[in-house]
């Protein structure tokens, strides 16, 4: 699949899942929290930061509605939408712990970070559009790591896991 075909395919599959009886919402992710499957920790750096080195964050590529489906609160800014596609400016959502660590006493919305993930070539600088609550990634006893979320519409992955919120 081309990147555009891959993104379209996941949208179609998610719509079919959402139409299933008892399903309230559905989304997809590259590394589901607490699953132990494909947890990605990827380097990132902050534009204009005195320390130009790479730091590490739990990184997920997600479809829209991921946070709502899992009940992860959006604390600031906005969630990903269908407009966050391959034609749109590069966007990213960060966790509360990453915001607190990298932007103490500042509003991170509108600032830019670069992650080590790209569709080839140099990764783009991504504008922070939202901050979400922290998520435990590896176990219920570990502290939530700083996390970065990238929109699947801008970084299509063929290997994603579906999550479903059910009324049952």
Coordinates of C-alpha atoms in Angstrom, one line a residue:
X1 CA 0.0 0.0 0.0
X2 CA 1.0 3.6 -0.5
X3 CA 0.9 5.8 2.6
X4 CA -2.4 7.3 1.5
X5 CA -3.9 3.9 0.7
X6 CA -2.7 2.6 4.1
X7 CA -4.4 5.5 6.0
X8 CA -7.6 5.1 4.0
X9 CA -7.6 1.3 4.7
X10 CA -7.5 1.8 8.4
X11 CA -10.2 4.5 8.3
X12 CA -12.5 2.0 6.4
X13 CA -11.7 -0.8 8.9
X14 CA -12.4 1.4 11.9
X15 CA -15.7 2.6 10.4
X16 CA -16.7 -1.1 10.0
X17 CA -15.8 -1.8 13.6
X18 CA -17.7 1.3 14.9
X19 CA -20.8 0.0 13.1
X20 CA -20.7 -3.3 15.0
X21 CA -23.4 -3.9 17.6
X22 CA -22.4 -2.7 21.1
X23 CA -19.3 -0.7 19.9
X24 CA -19.2 2.8 21.2
X25 CA -15.9 3.8 19.6
X26 CA -12.8 2.3 18.1
X27 CA -9.3 3.4 17.2
X28 CA -5.9 1.9 16.4
X29 CA -2.3 2.3 17.8
X30 CA 1.1 0.9 17.0
X31 CA 1.9 0.0 20.7
X32 CA -1.0 -0.5 23.0
X33 CA -0.5 0.5 26.7
X34 CA 0.1 -2.5 29.0
X35 CA 0.1 -5.0 26.2
X36 CA 3.9 -5.6 26.2
X37 CA 3.7 -5.6 22.3
X38 CA 5.9 -3.4 20.3
X39 CA 6.4 -0.7 22.9
X40 CA 8.4 2.0 21.0
X41 CA 10.8 4.4 22.7
X42 CA 12.0 6.9 20.2
X43 CA 14.3 9.9 20.4
X44 CA 13.0 13.4 20.3
X45 CA 14.4 16.9 20.6
X46 CA 12.9 20.3 21.3
X47 CA 13.3 23.2 18.9
X48 CA 15.4 26.0 20.3
X49 CA 16.3 24.1 23.5
X50 CA 19.8 24.8 25.0
X51 CA 20.4 21.1 25.1
X52 CA 20.2 20.1 21.4
X53 CA 20.6 16.4 22.2
X54 CA 18.1 13.6 21.8
X55 CA 15.9 12.5 24.7
X56 CA 13.7 9.4 24.7
X57 CA 9.9 9.1 25.0
X58 CA 7.4 6.3 24.6
X59 CA 6.1 6.8 21.1
X60 CA 2.8 5.8 19.4
X61 CA 1.3 6.3 16.0
X62 CA -2.4 6.5 16.6
X63 CA -5.7 7.1 14.7
X64 CA -8.2 9.7 15.6
X65 CA -10.4 8.9 18.6
X66 CA -7.7 6.9 20.3
X67 CA -7.7 9.1 23.5
X68 CA -11.5 9.1 23.7
X69 CA -11.7 5.3 23.1
X70 CA -9.3 4.6 25.9
X71 CA -10.6 7.3 28.2
X72 CA -7.3 9.3 28.2
X73 CA -8.1 12.9 29.0
X74 CA -7.2 15.7 26.6
X75 CA -5.8 18.3 29.0
X76 CA -4.9 21.1 26.6
X77 CA -5.2 21.9 22.9
X78 CA -6.9 19.6 20.5
X79 CA -7.0 16.0 19.4
X80 CA -6.1 14.7 15.9
X81 CA -8.7 15.1 13.2
X82 CA -9.0 13.8 9.6
X83 CA -7.3 17.1 8.6
X84 CA -4.0 15.9 10.1
X85 CA -3.1 14.0 7.0
X86 CA -0.1 13.9 4.6
X87 CA -0.9 17.4 3.2
X88 CA -1.2 19.1 6.6
X89 CA 1.6 20.6 8.8
X90 CA 3.3 18.0 10.9
X91 CA 1.5 17.6 14.3
X92 CA 2.2 15.9 17.6
X93 CA 0.4 15.4 20.9
X94 CA 2.5 15.0 24.1
X95 CA 1.8 13.6 27.5
X96 CA 1.5 15.7 30.7
X97 CA 4.8 14.3 32.0
X98 CA 6.7 15.3 28.9
X99 CA 5.1 18.8 29.0
X100 CA 6.1 19.1 32.6
X101 CA 9.6 17.9 32.0
X102 CA 10.4 19.9 28.9
X103 CA 8.3 23.0 29.3
X104 CA 8.1 23.8 33.0
X105 CA 5.9 26.8 33.7
X106 CA 5.2 27.2 29.9
X107 CA 2.4 26.4 27.6
X108 CA 3.7 23.8 25.2
X109 CA 1.0 24.3 22.6
X110 CA 2.5 25.7 19.4
X111 CA 6.1 24.7 20.3
X112 CA 7.9 22.2 18.0
X113 CA 9.6 18.9 18.5
X114 CA 11.3 16.4 16.2
X115 CA 11.0 12.7 16.7
X116 CA 13.2 10.0 15.2
X117 CA 10.3 8.7 13.1
X118 CA 9.7 9.6 9.5
X119 CA 8.5 8.2 6.2
X120 CA 12.0 8.5 4.8
X121 CA 14.4 11.3 4.9
X122 CA 14.9 13.8 7.7
X123 CA 12.0 13.7 10.2
X124 CA 10.0 17.0 10.2
X125 CA 9.6 19.4 13.1
X126 CA 6.2 18.8 14.5
X127 CA 4.0 21.4 16.1
X128 CA 2.5 20.4 19.5
X129 CA -1.3 20.6 19.2
X130 CA -2.3 18.9 22.4
X131 CA -1.4 17.6 25.8
X132 CA -3.0 14.4 27.2
X133 CA -3.0 12.6 30.5
X134 CA -0.1 10.3 31.4
X135 CA -0.5 6.6 30.5
X136 CA 1.3 3.7 32.1
X137 CA 3.0 1.9 29.2
X138 CA 4.8 -1.2 30.5
X139 CA 3.1 -2.1 33.8
X140 CA 0.7 -0.9 36.4
X141 CA 3.5 -0.3 38.9
X142 CA 5.9 1.7 36.7
X143 CA 5.6 5.4 36.5
X144 CA 4.1 6.7 33.3
X145 CA 7.0 7.7 30.9
X146 CA 7.0 10.9 28.9
X147 CA 5.0 10.1 25.7
X148 CA 4.7 11.3 22.2
X149 CA 1.7 10.6 19.9
X150 CA 1.8 11.0 16.1
X151 CA -1.2 11.0 13.8
X152 CA -1.5 7.9 11.6
X153 CA -2.7 10.1 8.8
X154 CA 0.8 11.7 8.6
X155 CA 2.8 8.6 9.4
X156 CA 0.9 5.6 8.1
X157 CA 1.8 2.2 9.6
X158 CA 0.7 -1.1 8.3
X159 CA 1.0 -2.8 11.7
X160 CA -1.5 -1.4 14.1
X161 CA -3.6 -2.8 16.9
X162 CA -7.3 -2.0 17.2
X163 CA -8.9 -0.9 20.5
X164 CA -12.7 -0.9 21.1
X165 CA -14.9 0.8 23.7
X166 CA -17.9 -1.4 24.1
X167 CA -21.3 -0.9 25.8
X168 CA -21.2 -4.6 26.8

